[in-house]
Amino acid sequence: MAKLGRMQFVGWVTETTPGDNPSVTNSEYHLAEDVSVAWEADEYERTGNLGSLDKMAGVTGAIIGTMSFTTELKGQGADEAPDDLPLWKASGFATAQSAYPYTIAQDSTPTDTVTLVYYADGLQWILTGCQGTFTIDLEAGSYGKINWTFTGLMRRVPQDGTNPVPDNYSTVSPPVLQSTTLTIGGETDFGTCRNISFDMGNEVTRRRSMTGSDAKAFGYEVPQITRRLGSGSLTVEMPTVAAYDWLTKWKDKTKIDGSLTVGTAGTHNKIIFDWDMVVNGAPTPTDTDGLLMYEISFDLITDDLSGDDSFSIQHTNS
């Protein structure tokens, strides 16, 4: 029988030692969509003089894996660590909290890695030592989504297995982006906002190695985040200059503080974003559905040159 698209499962767990491949239990599989997994390899051609015009079989060299998937932006509905906290920590973030509220902030010395397990209706893929990056899409009237991309070690080639039986899927619905609290530079007259997106822009370096053990095999060591080039965009109805002077803020590269609150207090499903940005590129009017809009592109920047403060997210109940 053919494999079914509805029979896909993604699980993750924080590694004690990078690349150590801990088991992923049924409670560590979570809701995910748009899953994509691939092995990326060096392919070497052999060009010996055969005395004929034929081609020889080449050699497959170093192999590394990538996995992408999307999760919903939401809280736990209880005083528990967010399901996606291991993913944040493997994407250059950290938290000092072990109970609500959880503030997840940037970390310039990220050491956490995750093991990712993906079942495609009985076909099992495992990536270990994963670090990654993400984008966040927030659109008015919908709910937020986080698009994760991880790079990790190919523990072994995919093999047949038995689908897991997840027993801890979250029943919490993601909060809808309506009646939110959004401020840009401490102001609210910047133009009615349709959407916001963030791109953390982590550069994940693939560390080649000819001496790796089985857990760090196929020509690579555990990958490592080496740089962060955060950016984003927001779409707003074009305001008057008196209300909010986007062009001058672009020209002067004025640092702008942004804050967005999504969800309702008392539900353990309220999320607060805080970021620092400068406008990148002159805002230009565009006609969208008969309305003049600004598509604002911005860079996420350090607040005071101390670093690790251009973007944070908090799960709160108050």
PDB file of C-alpha atoms in Angstrom:
ATOM      1  CA  MET A   1       0.000   0.000   0.000  1.00  0.00           C
ATOM      2  CA  ALA A   2       1.087   3.581  -0.604  1.00  0.00           C
ATOM      3  CA  LYS A   3       2.460   5.683   2.238  1.00  0.00           C
ATOM      4  CA  LEU A   4      -0.027   8.218   3.626  1.00  0.00           C
ATOM      5  CA  GLY A   5       0.667  11.926   4.039  1.00  0.00           C
ATOM      6  CA  ARG A   6      -1.494  11.994   7.175  1.00  0.00           C
ATOM      7  CA  MET A   7       0.801   9.445   8.821  1.00  0.00           C
ATOM      8  CA  GLN A   8       3.723  11.765   9.572  1.00  0.00           C
ATOM      9  CA  PHE A   9       5.191  12.292  13.009  1.00  0.00           C
ATOM     10  CA  VAL A  10       7.898  14.659  14.306  1.00  0.00           C
ATOM     11  CA  GLY A  11       9.534  14.347  17.720  1.00  0.00           C
ATOM     12  CA  TRP A  12      12.373  16.154  19.433  1.00  0.00           C
ATOM     13  CA  VAL A  13      14.383  15.981  22.627  1.00  0.00           C
ATOM     14  CA  THR A  14      17.280  18.005  24.059  1.00  0.00           C
ATOM     15  CA  GLU A  15      20.594  16.142  23.987  1.00  0.00           C
ATOM     16  CA  THR A  16      22.719  15.772  27.121  1.00  0.00           C
ATOM     17  CA  THR A  17      25.854  15.634  24.989  1.00  0.00           C
ATOM     18  CA  PRO A  18      25.720  17.129  21.478  1.00  0.00           C
ATOM     19  CA  GLY A  19      25.124  14.349  18.977  1.00  0.00           C
ATOM     20  CA  ASP A  20      24.426  11.642  21.580  1.00  0.00           C
ATOM     21  CA  ASN A  21      21.107  10.505  20.029  1.00  0.00           C
ATOM     22  CA  PRO A  22      18.775  10.073  23.049  1.00  0.00           C
ATOM     23  CA  SER A  23      15.575   8.139  22.464  1.00  0.00           C
ATOM     24  CA  VAL A  24      12.417  10.110  21.659  1.00  0.00           C
ATOM     25  CA  THR A  25       9.443   8.826  23.623  1.00  0.00           C
ATOM     26  CA  ASN A  26       5.789   8.932  22.586  1.00  0.00           C
ATOM     27  CA  SER A  27       5.257  11.997  24.794  1.00  0.00           C
ATOM     28  CA  GLU A  28       7.958  13.907  22.863  1.00  0.00           C
ATOM     29  CA  TYR A  29       6.160  13.856  19.503  1.00  0.00           C
ATOM     30  CA  HIS A  30       4.340  17.113  18.788  1.00  0.00           C
ATOM     31  CA  LEU A  31       1.997  18.632  16.229  1.00  0.00           C
ATOM     32  CA  ALA A  32       3.904  19.775  13.133  1.00  0.00           C
ATOM     33  CA  GLU A  33       3.148  20.392   9.481  1.00  0.00           C
ATOM     34  CA  ASP A  34       4.933  20.967   6.150  1.00  0.00           C
ATOM     35  CA  VAL A  35       7.713  18.550   7.070  1.00  0.00           C
ATOM     36  CA  SER A  36      10.696  18.344   4.729  1.00  0.00           C
ATOM     37  CA  VAL A  37      13.814  16.233   5.290  1.00  0.00           C
ATOM     38  CA  ALA A  38      16.861  15.745   3.074  1.00  0.00           C
ATOM     39  CA  TRP A  39      20.372  14.367   3.073  1.00  0.00           C
ATOM     40  CA  GLU A  40      22.884  16.636   1.382  1.00  0.00           C
ATOM     41  CA  ALA A  41      26.053  14.974   0.103  1.00  0.00           C
ATOM     42  CA  ASP A  42      29.218  15.691  -1.848  1.00  0.00           C
ATOM     43  CA  GLU A  43      29.228  13.706  -5.087  1.00  0.00           C
ATOM     44  CA  TYR A  44      32.678  13.102  -6.588  1.00  0.00           C
ATOM     45  CA  GLU A  45      33.207  12.124 -10.184  1.00  0.00           C
ATOM     46  CA  ARG A  46      36.002   9.691 -11.034  1.00  0.00           C
ATOM     47  CA  THR A  47      37.754  10.421 -14.301  1.00  0.00           C
ATOM     48  CA  GLY A  48      40.317   7.668 -14.764  1.00  0.00           C
ATOM     49  CA  ASN A  49      41.436   6.793 -18.305  1.00  0.00           C
ATOM     50  CA  LEU A  50      39.432   3.672 -19.027  1.00  0.00           C
ATOM     51  CA  GLY A  51      40.356   3.291 -22.656  1.00  0.00           C
ATOM     52  CA  SER A  52      36.662   3.806 -23.428  1.00  0.00           C
ATOM     53  CA  LEU A  53      34.091   6.605 -23.537  1.00  0.00           C
ATOM     54  CA  ASP A  54      32.098   5.198 -20.624  1.00  0.00           C
ATOM     55  CA  LYS A  55      31.584   6.768 -17.225  1.00  0.00           C
ATOM     56  CA  MET A  56      32.731   5.203 -13.941  1.00  0.00           C
ATOM     57  CA  ALA A  57      30.668   5.119 -10.756  1.00  0.00           C
ATOM     58  CA  GLY A  58      31.433   8.128  -8.612  1.00  0.00           C
ATOM     59  CA  VAL A  59      31.948   8.380  -4.855  1.00  0.00           C
ATOM     60  CA  THR A  60      29.494   9.752  -2.316  1.00  0.00           C
ATOM     61  CA  GLY A  61      31.443  11.859   0.156  1.00  0.00           C
ATOM     62  CA  ALA A  62      30.431  13.705   3.327  1.00  0.00           C
ATOM     63  CA  ILE A  63      26.702  13.633   4.144  1.00  0.00           C
ATOM     64  CA  ILE A  64      24.695  15.937   6.413  1.00  0.00           C
ATOM     65  CA  GLY A  65      20.972  16.263   7.046  1.00  0.00           C
ATOM     66  CA  THR A  66      18.461  19.100   7.100  1.00  0.00           C
ATOM     67  CA  MET A  67      14.907  19.074   8.404  1.00  0.00           C
ATOM     68  CA  SER A  68      12.250  21.774   8.167  1.00  0.00           C
ATOM     69  CA  PHE A  69       8.776  21.862   9.683  1.00  0.00           C
ATOM     70  CA  THR A  70       6.171  24.298  10.992  1.00  0.00           C
ATOM     71  CA  THR A  71       4.594  24.520  14.445  1.00  0.00           C
ATOM     72  CA  GLU A  72       1.794  26.643  15.870  1.00  0.00           C
ATOM     73  CA  LEU A  73       2.575  29.692  18.007  1.00  0.00           C
ATOM     74  CA  LYS A  74       0.804  29.040  21.289  1.00  0.00           C
ATOM     75  CA  GLY A  75       1.162  28.515  25.025  1.00  0.00           C
ATOM     76  CA  GLN A  76       0.729  25.342  27.036  1.00  0.00           C
ATOM     77  CA  GLY A  77      -2.611  26.115  28.676  1.00  0.00           C
ATOM     78  CA  ALA A  78      -0.953  25.249  32.005  1.00  0.00           C
ATOM     79  CA  ASP A  79       2.125  26.185  34.056  1.00  0.00           C
ATOM     80  CA  GLU A  80       4.432  23.985  31.986  1.00  0.00           C
ATOM     81  CA  ALA A  81       7.450  24.582  29.779  1.00  0.00           C
ATOM     82  CA  PRO A  82       6.459  25.236  26.136  1.00  0.00           C
ATOM     83  CA  ASP A  83       6.616  22.135  23.935  1.00  0.00           C
ATOM     84  CA  ASP A  84       8.896  23.982  21.518  1.00  0.00           C
ATOM     85  CA  LEU A  85      11.375  25.174  24.184  1.00  0.00           C
ATOM     86  CA  PRO A  86      14.042  22.626  23.076  1.00  0.00           C
ATOM     87  CA  LEU A  87      13.759  24.011  19.532  1.00  0.00           C
ATOM     88  CA  TRP A  88      14.260  27.596  20.724  1.00  0.00           C
ATOM     89  CA  LYS A  89      17.291  26.555  22.786  1.00  0.00           C
ATOM     90  CA  ALA A  90      18.792  24.770  19.772  1.00  0.00           C
ATOM     91  CA  SER A  91      18.258  27.959  17.725  1.00  0.00           C
ATOM     92  CA  GLY A  92      20.439  30.271  19.784  1.00  0.00           C
ATOM     93  CA  PHE A  93      18.090  31.086  22.688  1.00  0.00           C
ATOM     94  CA  ALA A  94      18.032  30.381  26.413  1.00  0.00           C
ATOM     95  CA  THR A  95      15.753  30.810  29.418  1.00  0.00           C
ATOM     96  CA  ALA A  96      16.513  31.068  33.118  1.00  0.00           C
ATOM     97  CA  GLN A  97      12.968  30.163  34.181  1.00  0.00           C
ATOM     98  CA  SER A  98      11.554  26.771  35.159  1.00  0.00           C
ATOM     99  CA  ALA A  99       7.985  28.042  35.620  1.00  0.00           C
ATOM    100  CA  TYR A 100       5.722  30.715  34.141  1.00  0.00           C
ATOM    101  CA  PRO A 101       6.520  33.268  32.909  1.00  0.00           C
ATOM    102  CA  TYR A 102       9.120  31.833  30.523  1.00  0.00           C
ATOM    103  CA  THR A 103      11.282  34.533  28.932  1.00  0.00           C
ATOM    104  CA  ILE A 104      13.186  33.079  25.982  1.00  0.00           C
ATOM    105  CA  ALA A 105      16.053  35.381  25.043  1.00  0.00           C
ATOM    106  CA  GLN A 106      19.018  35.276  22.690  1.00  0.00           C
ATOM    107  CA  ASP A 107      22.285  33.587  23.652  1.00  0.00           C
ATOM    108  CA  SER A 108      25.596  34.168  21.864  1.00  0.00           C
ATOM    109  CA  THR A 109      27.137  30.956  23.235  1.00  0.00           C
ATOM    110  CA  PRO A 110      24.448  28.427  22.355  1.00  0.00           C
ATOM    111  CA  THR A 111      25.414  24.880  23.262  1.00  0.00           C
ATOM    112  CA  ASP A 112      22.048  23.107  23.268  1.00  0.00           C
ATOM    113  CA  THR A 113      21.332  20.639  20.495  1.00  0.00           C
ATOM    114  CA  VAL A 114      18.345  18.434  19.754  1.00  0.00           C
ATOM    115  CA  THR A 115      17.715  15.028  18.283  1.00  0.00           C
ATOM    116  CA  LEU A 116      14.944  15.092  15.673  1.00  0.00           C
ATOM    117  CA  VAL A 117      13.033  11.971  14.679  1.00  0.00           C
ATOM    118  CA  TYR A 118      10.691  11.948  11.695  1.00  0.00           C
ATOM    119  CA  TYR A 119       8.413   9.097  10.711  1.00  0.00           C
ATOM    120  CA  ALA A 120       6.997   9.170   7.204  1.00  0.00           C
ATOM    121  CA  ASP A 121       4.366   6.440   7.627  1.00  0.00           C
ATOM    122  CA  GLY A 122       6.800   3.848   8.900  1.00  0.00           C
ATOM    123  CA  LEU A 123      10.013   5.175   7.356  1.00  0.00           C
ATOM    124  CA  GLN A 124      12.206   6.577  10.135  1.00  0.00           C
ATOM    125  CA  TRP A 125      14.691   9.437   9.777  1.00  0.00           C
ATOM    126  CA  ILE A 126      17.000  10.517  12.633  1.00  0.00           C
ATOM    127  CA  LEU A 127      19.093  13.695  12.843  1.00  0.00           C
ATOM    128  CA  THR A 128      21.305  14.299  15.861  1.00  0.00           C
ATOM    129  CA  GLY A 129      23.324  17.260  17.120  1.00  0.00           C
ATOM    130  CA  CYS A 130      20.892  19.652  15.459  1.00  0.00           C
ATOM    131  CA  GLN A 131      21.084  23.433  15.628  1.00  0.00           C
ATOM    132  CA  GLY A 132      18.968  25.699  13.484  1.00  0.00           C
ATOM    133  CA  THR A 133      17.097  28.870  12.695  1.00  0.00           C
ATOM    134  CA  PHE A 134      13.483  29.926  12.215  1.00  0.00           C
ATOM    135  CA  THR A 135      11.035  32.417  10.797  1.00  0.00           C
ATOM    136  CA  ILE A 136       7.756  33.570  12.363  1.00  0.00           C
ATOM    137  CA  ASP A 137       4.670  34.586  10.375  1.00  0.00           C
ATOM    138  CA  LEU A 138       1.965  36.673  12.057  1.00  0.00           C
ATOM    139  CA  GLU A 139      -1.069  37.757  10.022  1.00  0.00           C
ATOM    140  CA  ALA A 140      -4.142  39.642  11.222  1.00  0.00           C
ATOM    141  CA  GLY A 141      -7.135  37.382  11.729  1.00  0.00           C
ATOM    142  CA  SER A 142      -5.085  34.190  11.621  1.00  0.00           C
ATOM    143  CA  TYR A 143      -2.765  32.523  14.133  1.00  0.00           C
ATOM    144  CA  GLY A 144       1.008  32.609  14.281  1.00  0.00           C
ATOM    145  CA  LYS A 145       3.289  29.948  12.861  1.00  0.00           C
ATOM    146  CA  ILE A 146       6.965  29.202  13.439  1.00  0.00           C
ATOM    147  CA  ASN A 147       8.909  27.724  10.529  1.00  0.00           C
ATOM    148  CA  TRP A 148      11.949  25.815  11.796  1.00  0.00           C
ATOM    149  CA  THR A 149      14.989  24.674   9.787  1.00  0.00           C
ATOM    150  CA  PHE A 150      17.606  22.462  11.455  1.00  0.00           C
ATOM    151  CA  THR A 151      20.934  21.057  10.334  1.00  0.00           C
ATOM    152  CA  GLY A 152      22.175  17.865  11.945  1.00  0.00           C
ATOM    153  CA  LEU A 153      24.213  14.700  11.676  1.00  0.00           C
ATOM    154  CA  MET A 154      23.048  11.724   9.677  1.00  0.00           C
ATOM    155  CA  ARG A 155      23.136   8.996  12.319  1.00  0.00           C
ATOM    156  CA  ARG A 156      22.327   6.356   9.733  1.00  0.00           C
ATOM    157  CA  VAL A 157      20.409   5.998   6.513  1.00  0.00           C
ATOM    158  CA  PRO A 158      16.608   5.973   6.919  1.00  0.00           C
ATOM    159  CA  GLN A 159      15.120   2.610   7.804  1.00  0.00           C
ATOM    160  CA  ASP A 160      11.739   0.975   8.246  1.00  0.00           C
ATOM    161  CA  GLY A 161      10.158   1.332  11.669  1.00  0.00           C
ATOM    162  CA  THR A 162       6.869   1.314  13.538  1.00  0.00           C
ATOM    163  CA  ASN A 163       4.989   4.599  13.698  1.00  0.00           C
ATOM    164  CA  PRO A 164       4.984   6.117  17.199  1.00  0.00           C
ATOM    165  CA  VAL A 165       1.782   6.487  19.204  1.00  0.00           C
ATOM    166  CA  PRO A 166       1.979  10.108  20.447  1.00  0.00           C
ATOM    167  CA  ASP A 167       0.287  10.491  23.830  1.00  0.00           C
ATOM    168  CA  ASN A 168       0.983  14.151  24.631  1.00  0.00           C
ATOM    169  CA  TYR A 169      -0.350  16.214  21.731  1.00  0.00           C
ATOM    170  CA  SER A 170      -1.343  19.661  22.981  1.00  0.00           C
ATOM    171  CA  THR A 171      -5.088  20.346  22.883  1.00  0.00           C
ATOM    172  CA  VAL A 172      -4.559  24.117  23.280  1.00  0.00           C
ATOM    173  CA  SER A 173      -5.700  26.228  20.332  1.00  0.00           C
ATOM    174  CA  PRO A 174      -3.310  28.970  19.164  1.00  0.00           C
ATOM    175  CA  PRO A 175      -4.440  32.533  19.911  1.00  0.00           C
ATOM    176  CA  VAL A 176      -5.791  34.468  16.940  1.00  0.00           C
ATOM    177  CA  LEU A 177      -4.068  37.709  15.954  1.00  0.00           C
ATOM    178  CA  GLN A 178      -6.911  40.027  16.820  1.00  0.00           C
ATOM    179  CA  SER A 179      -7.305  42.532  19.672  1.00  0.00           C
ATOM    180  CA  THR A 180      -3.536  42.414  20.060  1.00  0.00           C
ATOM    181  CA  THR A 181      -1.418  45.135  21.663  1.00  0.00           C
ATOM    182  CA  LEU A 182       1.182  46.393  19.192  1.00  0.00           C
ATOM    183  CA  THR A 183       3.510  49.344  19.691  1.00  0.00           C
ATOM    184  CA  ILE A 184       6.295  50.577  17.401  1.00  0.00           C
ATOM    185  CA  GLY A 185       8.695  52.969  19.063  1.00  0.00           C
ATOM    186  CA  GLY A 186       6.267  53.171  21.962  1.00  0.00           C
ATOM    187  CA  GLU A 187       3.575  54.543  19.630  1.00  0.00           C
ATOM    188  CA  THR A 188       0.386  53.184  18.047  1.00  0.00           C
ATOM    189  CA  ASP A 189      -0.169  55.676  15.184  1.00  0.00           C
ATOM    190  CA  PHE A 190       2.269  54.002  12.764  1.00  0.00           C
ATOM    191  CA  GLY A 191      -0.531  52.694  10.525  1.00  0.00           C
ATOM    192  CA  THR A 192      -2.984  49.807  10.813  1.00  0.00           C
ATOM    193  CA  CYS A 193      -0.896  46.635  10.691  1.00  0.00           C
ATOM    194  CA  ARG A 194      -1.803  43.655   8.497  1.00  0.00           C
ATOM    195  CA  ASN A 195       1.110  41.336   9.191  1.00  0.00           C
ATOM    196  CA  ILE A 196       4.516  40.989  10.780  1.00  0.00           C
ATOM    197  CA  SER A 197       7.232  38.456  10.078  1.00  0.00           C
ATOM    198  CA  PHE A 198      10.584  37.744  11.688  1.00  0.00           C
ATOM    199  CA  ASP A 199      13.573  35.878  10.280  1.00  0.00           C
ATOM    200  CA  MET A 200      16.207  35.026  12.884  1.00  0.00           C
ATOM    201  CA  GLY A 201      18.831  34.508  10.161  1.00  0.00           C
ATOM    202  CA  ASN A 202      21.070  32.149  12.128  1.00  0.00           C
ATOM    203  CA  GLU A 203      24.067  30.952  10.142  1.00  0.00           C
ATOM    204  CA  VAL A 204      24.669  27.297  10.994  1.00  0.00           C
ATOM    205  CA  THR A 205      28.201  26.202  10.125  1.00  0.00           C
ATOM    206  CA  ARG A 206      28.723  22.640   8.928  1.00  0.00           C
ATOM    207  CA  ARG A 207      31.885  21.363  10.610  1.00  0.00           C
ATOM    208  CA  ARG A 208      33.714  18.883   8.404  1.00  0.00           C
ATOM    209  CA  SER A 209      35.653  16.106  10.129  1.00  0.00           C
ATOM    210  CA  MET A 210      37.557  13.015   8.991  1.00  0.00           C
ATOM    211  CA  THR A 211      37.831  11.517  12.491  1.00  0.00           C
ATOM    212  CA  GLY A 212      34.241  11.550  13.790  1.00  0.00           C
ATOM    213  CA  SER A 213      32.908   8.597  15.775  1.00  0.00           C
ATOM    214  CA  ASP A 214      29.722   6.735  14.881  1.00  0.00           C
ATOM    215  CA  ALA A 215      27.646   9.451  16.579  1.00  0.00           C
ATOM    216  CA  LYS A 216      29.443  12.077  14.512  1.00  0.00           C
ATOM    217  CA  ALA A 217      29.819  10.158  11.300  1.00  0.00           C
ATOM    218  CA  PHE A 218      29.696  10.707   7.548  1.00  0.00           C
ATOM    219  CA  GLY A 219      32.346  13.421   7.507  1.00  0.00           C
ATOM    220  CA  TYR A 220      30.896  15.990   9.914  1.00  0.00           C
ATOM    221  CA  GLU A 221      30.972  17.025  13.557  1.00  0.00           C
ATOM    222  CA  VAL A 222      27.990  18.624  15.318  1.00  0.00           C
ATOM    223  CA  PRO A 223      27.020  21.850  13.469  1.00  0.00           C
ATOM    224  CA  GLN A 224      27.292  25.195  15.226  1.00  0.00           C
ATOM    225  CA  ILE A 225      25.497  28.556  15.065  1.00  0.00           C
ATOM    226  CA  THR A 226      28.167  31.130  14.225  1.00  0.00           C
ATOM    227  CA  ARG A 227      26.248  34.288  13.339  1.00  0.00           C
ATOM    228  CA  ARG A 228      22.836  35.901  13.658  1.00  0.00           C
ATOM    229  CA  LEU A 229      21.485  38.171  10.912  1.00  0.00           C
ATOM    230  CA  GLY A 230      17.955  38.867  12.094  1.00  0.00           C
ATOM    231  CA  SER A 231      15.443  40.715   9.943  1.00  0.00           C
ATOM    232  CA  GLY A 232      11.732  41.107   9.412  1.00  0.00           C
ATOM    233  CA  SER A 233       8.936  42.998   7.751  1.00  0.00           C
ATOM    234  CA  LEU A 234       5.561  44.482   8.528  1.00  0.00           C
ATOM    235  CA  THR A 235       2.772  45.780   6.310  1.00  0.00           C
ATOM    236  CA  VAL A 236       0.878  48.863   7.455  1.00  0.00           C
ATOM    237  CA  GLU A 237      -1.622  51.266   5.989  1.00  0.00           C
ATOM    238  CA  MET A 238       0.344  54.379   5.053  1.00  0.00           C
ATOM    239  CA  PRO A 239       0.078  57.008   7.830  1.00  0.00           C
ATOM    240  CA  THR A 240       0.608  60.742   7.566  1.00  0.00           C
ATOM    241  CA  VAL A 241       4.099  62.027   8.299  1.00  0.00           C
ATOM    242  CA  ALA A 242       2.713  63.862  11.315  1.00  0.00           C
ATOM    243  CA  ALA A 243       1.338  60.608  12.716  1.00  0.00           C
ATOM    244  CA  TYR A 244       4.480  58.518  12.120  1.00  0.00           C
ATOM    245  CA  ASP A 245       7.452  59.532   9.980  1.00  0.00           C
ATOM    246  CA  TRP A 246       8.645  56.204   8.611  1.00  0.00           C
ATOM    247  CA  LEU A 247      10.921  57.797   5.989  1.00  0.00           C
ATOM    248  CA  THR A 248      12.879  59.890   8.474  1.00  0.00           C
ATOM    249  CA  LYS A 249      13.300  56.889  10.732  1.00  0.00           C
ATOM    250  CA  TRP A 250      14.694  54.999   7.730  1.00  0.00           C
ATOM    251  CA  LYS A 251      17.001  57.881   6.713  1.00  0.00           C
ATOM    252  CA  ASP A 252      18.384  58.391  10.219  1.00  0.00           C
ATOM    253  CA  LYS A 253      18.524  54.661  11.041  1.00  0.00           C
ATOM    254  CA  THR A 254      16.640  55.396  14.231  1.00  0.00           C
ATOM    255  CA  LYS A 255      16.517  52.440  16.608  1.00  0.00           C
ATOM    256  CA  ILE A 256      12.883  51.482  17.122  1.00  0.00           C
ATOM    257  CA  ASP A 257      11.556  49.308  19.938  1.00  0.00           C
ATOM    258  CA  GLY A 258       8.732  46.957  18.958  1.00  0.00           C
ATOM    259  CA  SER A 259       6.354  45.058  21.216  1.00  0.00           C
ATOM    260  CA  LEU A 260       3.450  42.738  20.420  1.00  0.00           C
ATOM    261  CA  THR A 261       1.159  40.942  22.856  1.00  0.00           C
ATOM    262  CA  VAL A 262      -0.960  38.041  21.614  1.00  0.00           C
ATOM    263  CA  GLY A 263      -3.487  36.045  23.612  1.00  0.00           C
ATOM    264  CA  THR A 264      -5.407  36.483  26.839  1.00  0.00           C
ATOM    265  CA  ALA A 265      -4.232  36.663  30.446  1.00  0.00           C
ATOM    266  CA  GLY A 266      -5.221  33.836  32.764  1.00  0.00           C
ATOM    267  CA  THR A 267      -5.088  31.159  30.044  1.00  0.00           C
ATOM    268  CA  HIS A 268      -1.366  30.253  29.978  1.00  0.00           C
ATOM    269  CA  ASN A 269      -1.741  31.084  26.298  1.00  0.00           C
ATOM    270  CA  LYS A 270      -0.467  34.656  26.179  1.00  0.00           C
ATOM    271  CA  ILE A 271       2.742  35.535  24.319  1.00  0.00           C
ATOM    272  CA  ILE A 272       4.740  38.779  24.286  1.00  0.00           C
ATOM    273  CA  PHE A 273       7.292  39.666  21.600  1.00  0.00           C
ATOM    274  CA  ASP A 274       9.905  42.370  22.144  1.00  0.00           C
ATOM    275  CA  TRP A 275      12.435  43.463  19.536  1.00  0.00           C
ATOM    276  CA  ASP A 276      14.753  46.294  18.468  1.00  0.00           C
ATOM    277  CA  MET A 277      14.955  47.270  14.813  1.00  0.00           C
ATOM    278  CA  VAL A 278      16.046  49.784  12.212  1.00  0.00           C
ATOM    279  CA  VAL A 279      14.216  50.278   8.925  1.00  0.00           C
ATOM    280  CA  ASN A 280      16.158  48.793   6.011  1.00  0.00           C
ATOM    281  CA  GLY A 281      15.196  50.345   2.681  1.00  0.00           C
ATOM    282  CA  ALA A 282      13.003  53.365   2.005  1.00  0.00           C
ATOM    283  CA  PRO A 283       9.293  52.626   2.508  1.00  0.00           C
ATOM    284  CA  THR A 284       7.436  52.984  -0.800  1.00  0.00           C
ATOM    285  CA  PRO A 285       3.642  53.255  -1.213  1.00  0.00           C
ATOM    286  CA  THR A 286       1.955  50.261  -2.828  1.00  0.00           C
ATOM    287  CA  ASP A 287      -1.713  49.847  -3.763  1.00  0.00           C
ATOM    288  CA  THR A 288      -3.219  46.807  -2.042  1.00  0.00           C
ATOM    289  CA  ASP A 289      -6.963  46.241  -2.452  1.00  0.00           C
ATOM    290  CA  GLY A 290      -7.348  49.945  -3.175  1.00  0.00           C
ATOM    291  CA  LEU A 291      -5.463  51.015  -0.050  1.00  0.00           C
ATOM    292  CA  LEU A 292      -2.045  52.651   0.049  1.00  0.00           C
ATOM    293  CA  MET A 293       0.300  50.520   2.132  1.00  0.00           C
ATOM    294  CA  TYR A 294       3.896  50.567   3.339  1.00  0.00           C
ATOM    295  CA  GLU A 295       5.868  47.321   3.275  1.00  0.00           C
ATOM    296  CA  ILE A 296       8.443  48.009   5.989  1.00  0.00           C
ATOM    297  CA  SER A 297      11.609  45.910   5.898  1.00  0.00           C
ATOM    298  CA  PHE A 298      13.777  46.015   8.994  1.00  0.00           C
ATOM    299  CA  ASP A 299      16.912  44.587  10.575  1.00  0.00           C
ATOM    300  CA  LEU A 300      16.917  43.257  14.122  1.00  0.00           C
ATOM    301  CA  ILE A 301      19.748  45.016  15.977  1.00  0.00           C
ATOM    302  CA  THR A 302      21.353  44.910  19.387  1.00  0.00           C
ATOM    303  CA  ASP A 303      19.781  47.423  21.753  1.00  0.00           C
ATOM    304  CA  ASP A 304      22.913  48.907  23.331  1.00  0.00           C
ATOM    305  CA  LEU A 305      25.804  47.021  21.665  1.00  0.00           C
ATOM    306  CA  SER A 306      25.837  44.548  24.569  1.00  0.00           C
ATOM    307  CA  GLY A 307      24.275  41.883  22.340  1.00  0.00           C
ATOM    308  CA  ASP A 308      21.685  39.133  22.864  1.00  0.00           C
ATOM    309  CA  ASP A 309      18.873  41.674  23.132  1.00  0.00           C
ATOM    310  CA  SER A 310      17.465  42.266  19.657  1.00  0.00           C
ATOM    311  CA  PHE A 311      14.579  39.792  20.008  1.00  0.00           C
ATOM    312  CA  SER A 312      12.840  37.899  22.803  1.00  0.00           C
ATOM    313  CA  ILE A 313       9.589  36.097  23.415  1.00  0.00           C
ATOM    314  CA  GLN A 314       7.779  35.514  26.703  1.00  0.00           C
ATOM    315  CA  HIS A 315       5.112  32.974  27.604  1.00  0.00           C
ATOM    316  CA  THR A 316       3.104  34.565  30.397  1.00  0.00           C
ATOM    317  CA  ASN A 317      -0.171  34.168  32.246  1.00  0.00           C
ATOM    318  CA  SER A 318      -0.629  37.766  33.376  1.00  0.00           C
TER     319      SER A 318
END
